[in-house]
mmCIF file of C-alpha atoms in Angstrom:
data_model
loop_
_atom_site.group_PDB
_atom_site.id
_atom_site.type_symbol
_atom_site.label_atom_id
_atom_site.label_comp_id
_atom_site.label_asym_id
_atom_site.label_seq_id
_atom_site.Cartn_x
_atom_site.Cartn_y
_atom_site.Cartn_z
ATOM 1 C CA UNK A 1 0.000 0.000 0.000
ATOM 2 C CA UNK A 2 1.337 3.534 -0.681
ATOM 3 C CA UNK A 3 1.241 6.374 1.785
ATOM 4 C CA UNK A 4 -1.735 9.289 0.772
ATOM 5 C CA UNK A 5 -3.926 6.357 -0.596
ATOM 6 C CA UNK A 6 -7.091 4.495 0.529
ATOM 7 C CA UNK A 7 -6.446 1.101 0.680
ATOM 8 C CA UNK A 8 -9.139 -1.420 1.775
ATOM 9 C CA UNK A 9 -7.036 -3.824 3.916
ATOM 10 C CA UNK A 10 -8.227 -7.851 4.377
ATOM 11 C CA UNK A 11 -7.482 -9.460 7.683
ATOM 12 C CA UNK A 12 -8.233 -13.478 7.477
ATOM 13 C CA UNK A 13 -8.774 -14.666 10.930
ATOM 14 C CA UNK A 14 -7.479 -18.092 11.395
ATOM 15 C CA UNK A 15 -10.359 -19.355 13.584
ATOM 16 C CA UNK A 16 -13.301 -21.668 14.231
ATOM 17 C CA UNK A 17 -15.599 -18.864 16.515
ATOM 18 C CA UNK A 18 -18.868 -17.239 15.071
ATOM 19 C CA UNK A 19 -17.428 -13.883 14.652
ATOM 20 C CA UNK A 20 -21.250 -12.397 14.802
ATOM 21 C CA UNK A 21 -20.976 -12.930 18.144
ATOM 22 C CA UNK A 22 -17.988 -10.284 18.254
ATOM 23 C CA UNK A 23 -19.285 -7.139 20.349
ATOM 24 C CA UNK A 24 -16.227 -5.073 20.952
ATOM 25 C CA UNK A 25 -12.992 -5.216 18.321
ATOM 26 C CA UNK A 26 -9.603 -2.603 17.603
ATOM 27 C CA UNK A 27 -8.198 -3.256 14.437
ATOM 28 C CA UNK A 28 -4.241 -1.443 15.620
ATOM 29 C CA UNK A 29 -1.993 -0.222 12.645
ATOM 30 C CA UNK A 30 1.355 0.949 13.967
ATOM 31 C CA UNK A 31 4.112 2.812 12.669
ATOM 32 C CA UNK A 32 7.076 3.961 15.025
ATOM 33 C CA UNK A 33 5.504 6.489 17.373
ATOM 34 C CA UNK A 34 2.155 6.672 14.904
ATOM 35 C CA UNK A 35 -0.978 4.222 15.913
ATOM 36 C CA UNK A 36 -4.550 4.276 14.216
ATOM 37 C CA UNK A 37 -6.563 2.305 15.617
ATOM 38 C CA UNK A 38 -10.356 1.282 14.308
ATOM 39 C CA UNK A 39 -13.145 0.065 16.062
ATOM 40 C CA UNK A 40 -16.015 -2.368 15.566
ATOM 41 C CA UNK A 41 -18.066 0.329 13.653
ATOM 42 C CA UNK A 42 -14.985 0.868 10.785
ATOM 43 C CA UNK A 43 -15.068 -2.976 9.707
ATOM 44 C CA UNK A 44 -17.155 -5.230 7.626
ATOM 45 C CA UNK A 45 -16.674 -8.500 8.874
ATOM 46 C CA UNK A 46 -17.450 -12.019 6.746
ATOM 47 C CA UNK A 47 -18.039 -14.677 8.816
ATOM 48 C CA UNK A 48 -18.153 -17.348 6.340
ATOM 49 C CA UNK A 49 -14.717 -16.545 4.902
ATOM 50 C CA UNK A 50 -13.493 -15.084 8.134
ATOM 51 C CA UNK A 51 -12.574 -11.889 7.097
ATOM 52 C CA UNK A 52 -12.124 -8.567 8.264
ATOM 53 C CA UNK A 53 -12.151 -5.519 5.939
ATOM 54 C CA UNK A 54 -10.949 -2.282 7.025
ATOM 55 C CA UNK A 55 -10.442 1.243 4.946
ATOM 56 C CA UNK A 56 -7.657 4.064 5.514
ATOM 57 C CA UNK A 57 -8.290 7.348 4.487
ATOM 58 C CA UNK A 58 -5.457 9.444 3.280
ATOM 59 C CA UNK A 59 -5.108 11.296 6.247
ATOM 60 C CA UNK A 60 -4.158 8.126 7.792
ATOM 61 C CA UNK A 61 -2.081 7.089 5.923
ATOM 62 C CA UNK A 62 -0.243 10.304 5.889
ATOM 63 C CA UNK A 63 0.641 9.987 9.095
ATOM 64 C CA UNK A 64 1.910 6.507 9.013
ATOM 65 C CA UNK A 65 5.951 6.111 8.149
ATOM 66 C CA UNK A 66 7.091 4.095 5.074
ATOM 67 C CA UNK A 67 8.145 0.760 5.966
ATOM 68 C CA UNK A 68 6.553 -1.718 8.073
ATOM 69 C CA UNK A 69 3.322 -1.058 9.415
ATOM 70 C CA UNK A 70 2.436 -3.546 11.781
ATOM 71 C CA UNK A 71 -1.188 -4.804 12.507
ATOM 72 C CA UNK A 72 -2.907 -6.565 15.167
ATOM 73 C CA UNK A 73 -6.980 -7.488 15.570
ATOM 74 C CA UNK A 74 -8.020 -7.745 19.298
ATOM 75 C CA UNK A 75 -11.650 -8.454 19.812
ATOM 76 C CA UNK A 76 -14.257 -9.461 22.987
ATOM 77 C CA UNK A 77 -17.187 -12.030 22.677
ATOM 78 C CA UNK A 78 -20.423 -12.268 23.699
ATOM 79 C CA UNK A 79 -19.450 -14.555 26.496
ATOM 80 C CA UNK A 80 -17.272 -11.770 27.321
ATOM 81 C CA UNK A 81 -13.431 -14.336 26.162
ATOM 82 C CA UNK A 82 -10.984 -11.774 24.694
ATOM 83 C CA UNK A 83 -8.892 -12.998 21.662
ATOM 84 C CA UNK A 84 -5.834 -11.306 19.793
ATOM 85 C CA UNK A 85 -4.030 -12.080 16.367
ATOM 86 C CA UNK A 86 -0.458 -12.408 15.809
ATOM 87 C CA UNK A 87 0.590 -8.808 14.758
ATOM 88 C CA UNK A 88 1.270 -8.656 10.919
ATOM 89 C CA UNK A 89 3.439 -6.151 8.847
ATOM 90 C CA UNK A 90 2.571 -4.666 6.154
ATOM 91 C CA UNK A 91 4.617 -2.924 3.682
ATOM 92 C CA UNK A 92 3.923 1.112 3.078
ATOM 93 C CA UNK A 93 6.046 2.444 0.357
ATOM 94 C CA UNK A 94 5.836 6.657 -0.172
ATOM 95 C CA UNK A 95 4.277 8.836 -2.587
ATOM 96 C CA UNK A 96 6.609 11.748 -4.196
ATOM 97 C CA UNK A 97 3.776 14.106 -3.424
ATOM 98 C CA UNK A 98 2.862 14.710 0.102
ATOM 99 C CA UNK A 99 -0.404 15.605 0.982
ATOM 100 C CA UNK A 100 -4.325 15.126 0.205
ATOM 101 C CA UNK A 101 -5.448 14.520 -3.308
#
């Protein structure tokens, strides 16, 4: 993904739980000292495939360093069990023209 973009990011949850049953999640992005983090309300969630689907806005991305961006899922349950993902790096490569399109 490219800094000043929108990406739509997929997260594939290795798992075997009903995520409709999720009712709290933080999807973290983190970037040296930068962290965005989303909330339950920013995702789309598949529960069939297990997927997560998150957007960045520019602004977001902005303010993330190129490099590794690492990413972690944390969510709670209905039966109130907390679960976390391995964090995950992405890749962020820059834009020669800083700024909001």
């Amino acid at each position: 993904m490219y800094r000043g973009t929108t990406p739509q990011i997929k997260l594939t949850l290795d798992t075997t739980l009903d995520l409709t049953d999720i009712v709290s999640l933080y999807v973290t992005f983190k970037s040296f000292a930068i962290e965005i983090t989303k909330t339950l309300e920013d995702v789309l969630i598949d529960n069939e495939k297990k997927e997560i689907r998150v957007a960045l806005s520019q602004e977001e991305t902005l303010k993330l360093k190129r490099g590794a961006v690492q990413v972690q899922v944390r969510f709670r349950m209905d039966d109130d069990l907390a679960y976390a993902t391995s964090i995950a790096k992405l890749s962020l490569d820059d834009v020669l023209k800083e700024g909001v399109i």
